[in-house]
Amino acid sequence: MEQYKPSKIEKKWQDKWEKSGIYKDYTKSKKFYALDMFPYPSGTGLHVGHPKGYIATDVVSRYKMLKGYSVLHPMGWDAFGLPAENYAIENKVHPKEAVDKNVVVFKKQLERMGFTYDWDREVNTTDPKYYKWTQWIFLKMFEKGLAYESNEPVNWCPKCKTVLANEDLENGLCERCGTQVVQRKMRQWVLKMTDYADRLLYDLDSEDLDWEDSIVQQQKNWIGRSEGAQFDMKIAGSNEKIEVYTTRVDTSFGMTYAIVAPEHPLIEKMKDKIENYKEVEKYIIAAQNKTELERTELQKEKTGVELKGIKVINPFNNEKISLFVADYVLGHYGTGAVMAVPAHDERDFEFAKKNNLDIKQSVAPSFMVTEGKDAVRDDKKTVKRKTVVVIIKHWKKNEIFCLNWEKFGWKSFIIGGVKDDESSENAVIREVKEESGYKDIKNVKKIGGETHSSFYAEHKGENRYAETECYVVELGGSEHIAPKDEDVKNHRGEWVPGGEVCSYINLNVHEWFCDIFEKGETAFVGNGVLINSGEFTGITSEKAREEMTKWLEKNKSGKKMVNYKMRDWVFSRQRYWGEPIPIIHCEKCGAVGVPEKDLPVELPEVESYEPTGTGESPLANIKDWVNTKCPKCGGPGKRETNTMPQWAGSSWYYLRYIDNKNSKSLIDKKKEKEWMPVDLYVGGAEHATRHLLYARFWHKFLYDIGVVSTKEPCKRFIYVGLIGAEDGRKMSKRWNNVINPDDVIKEFGADSLRLYEMFMGPFTQNIAWSTEGVKGVRGFLNKIFRYLELNIENFQKRSDGRIEQLLNKTIKKVTEDIENFRFNTSISQMMIFLNFLFKTQEELKKSKSEADRKKGEFTIGQSFMISKSDFEKFIILLSPFAPHICEEIWQEKLKHKESIFKEKWPEYDKKLIKDEEIELVVQVNGKLRDRIKVSADISEDEAKKVALESEKVNNFVKDKEPKKMIFVKGKLINIVTS
RNA sequence: GGGCGAGUGGUGGAAUCGGUAUACACGCAGGACUUAAAAUUCUGUGAAUUCAUUUUCAUGAGGGUUCGAGUCCCUCCUCGCCCACCA
């Protein structure tokens, strides 16, 4: 029998596809843009983990082609950056040479996997024809004031000898070499990404973006928007002031001191007035010399020095308080100065404790109570659960309540108020019944004391107090209907059904918390109700933030303020191998952009790529290149010698694929409209806060200047789960556990590699490689070949009914699974289908031999076998995953003249998917007791009858009378006896 | 410390709506083929119990809701990723 030999077959088809350009059909009416993160062509080549994402996009691309789409599926090289440069330094070759060499290797490796890349569209970020446009974008940003020069301290990696962006750090270490980064003041180019912060944040929730939650969340956290207030604090006896930023202006009355960061300009300004300036100066110098690591990890203890002789004034109560310098306040965030409220901020609390500073409470804890998630009414459903009603009373006893709040294990609470004159258990229960529609209230526990009660609720912007008693009431035992919207409206405000309104109960427990303060245990950082806060006393934290900010505005001493954790993008590197920044410095005109007609500013040849470490890149040594004319005034000018970071080229590459040969513009408008946005983008999750953020930023800028027509670059992004080594470690040269895809392809074939990587588990999950697993999928491919060899003469006109049905189910499942990136289950479904073909074949053999034994006539007829057209459908389903073997079968075995690419993706027949007969599951008290074959549309009555007739069932029901029966149509019946 | 996610056989995993837990695959065991091995193929394979039918127990631990829970709720434990003095 002919064996399936991947090595011969695969090469043959790869060549034919490439030659015919069959997948480059861009004439269809529907488009699909599938994008991979282009690789950095390193010297080590690919390992099996790299292509996982590429395989997935290729599967989807081929699937979309069969579905009648024009599919854009390009590939290119992100080749600027340190590794190539370091290699160049070591080996004294031009980085370009190393890159070119590596690209050849990478391309060959990718080609062996049978990807449908359109290599005519290949881009390379180091190609002057490409980086001309990277520079062009920079120039446009420069023109719009989004690229600016700055002298702020930046992260400097002493080993890489370059500045790094915030995004390039890992725990304060250089992400590339692990060296401790130091802060260094340097002139550098910065992109004003913070101007786009709000749009970058809000568009994450827009319809243009369908990304995985975790990635969206990561970006949100990275952007780190916070809303608060900024206000002035006057320095007593001086005209100077500091500005502080806080998100908790509601705690202002608890302020007992203020702090400035070591780099705050006030210190220099007030030098003369600071009595202990020497001590302060010493502290500042020490702080500057601290590494990031010391500031965070090692140096957990908060340090600081008081600026003696200086007092600042709390604008809310005109109190004079001390000012400190402490390095737990960051100079670059907010205003570099904060108010300190030890009672309500853990860091301030810690610092205050250490330095014996005052602690003053201004917010009393209160508890937010909302309904449990499961109680949120769903229009279709009855909410079924046990509910606890808590009504709070006496504040001196509520310590018990607070302590036990969580320990009781109640899952949710409804707050109810009782009318003043009706404080009794019965009143509570009656009211609960009436107002909520809940029935079967039981298990009433009184947890309150005897005195007055204080029930506090914020409802639709209004604060209400009610006198209440304190009870715990357990609701449940049977189904109840969640309240309707009308009911909510009718409520007095105390009720919060459906989780639609948040309520506060002022438990007046601050005394209890005060105890803790006195014991020195904790700060209360939650929201609550203001105490000791002058005119603001008694309102909630939320309300207080609004009101107190308004107060500041009215008194012209502060305003509402928004801050971001995200900082502007430090955009210059002091290295050779990057795009030159197209700027000329002129003594007269300052920084002048290189005129568009002179782009690209090509990287000049240098003798040494070695970084200088002086804050200039090696380009600074090429005097001929550096010295030029100012484009504005014609006078002497010097070229900018810094280069762009590695992330520049990749921030817009997806656009260039669409029109990669255009020398007149970055992209042709018509073509851009035709293809954008990217429909599917697959790549590593580690790019969530860097590349994906940068690309969105640049894209939005390009949108603003009219280059692109979409607000977001890509519609759907899915991250790839990593492939670990077989030993459970990371695949790495260091552990000598790297699996090279070339070896796998050589032994098992590209189809097996593709199929295995898609089969190994959920796509986004990290999973270890298993060579045994590859053998498994190869067996599957072999079996298809074998089945065909055995049965190619036996195809019937129409398939066995069971095969037909299973095939239609398979079409449905595979189609849906590809759309949803559940490749593993679509492959297992195809395995199930093939297994069934073998099973029917066994049945066929059996009947044959039986016929032989009886010496009867035997014809295959229409049973047991599959029709040619149905088998072909199966092959088409498999072809996106294992294109080579499918093309081989299609053209060589099934004798089609045209490629399988020309086929249409099969549709399933809804009628055929329905089962006529099912196995009715019969449960007794929820336990499986029997399965009975019945017609699929069996009625409830019939099902009951059949179920009760079953002997097995009767063993369990015995003489007990069934209390009720639960029937799920087409699935099961549950007999309840107890 | 904060955010997100996960925990199911010996292993990777399936069960997407609260309805038959362990699909599919690997591994393992036994049989066939072979001088032999590999390859291939067939059968079995959660645990306990039983000759067997069977029954009981099992989805990190413990509780809860439900006729019914891997799935929902609460508490706890473990692991992974991201961020981390952001006021």
XYZ file of N, CA, C and O in Angstrom, chain A residues 20 109 236 261 338 348 505 512 662 917 920:
44
model
N 1.957 29.498 -8.832
C 0.676 29.916 -9.406
C 0.115 31.140 -8.680
O -0.776 31.808 -9.198
N 12.447 28.920 6.584
C 11.755 28.167 7.635
C 10.243 28.343 7.529
O 9.490 27.390 7.688
N 3.472 79.084 54.587
C 3.201 80.141 55.568
C 4.313 81.179 55.554
O 5.507 80.833 55.521
N 8.466 65.485 46.563
C 9.463 64.541 46.062
C 10.836 65.184 46.120
O 10.946 66.413 46.109
N 2.392 65.862 47.543
C 1.111 65.329 47.995
C 0.799 65.804 49.409
O 1.689 66.177 50.159
N 1.073 56.846 53.973
C 1.200 57.944 54.928
C 1.123 57.419 56.351
O 1.819 57.904 57.250
N -24.816 51.774 54.245
C -25.337 51.772 55.575
C -24.253 52.400 56.418
O -23.125 51.940 56.417
N -15.116 51.636 66.370
C -14.436 50.348 66.309
C -13.122 50.468 65.554
O -12.094 49.963 65.953
N 4.690 51.840 -2.748
C 4.322 53.217 -3.009
C 5.455 54.164 -2.597
O 5.848 54.225 -1.445
N -33.532 9.943 16.893
C -33.641 9.158 18.108
C -32.618 9.678 19.109
O -31.512 10.058 18.733
N -32.708 8.969 26.051
C -33.282 9.774 27.128
C -32.594 9.395 28.435
O -32.549 8.232 28.810
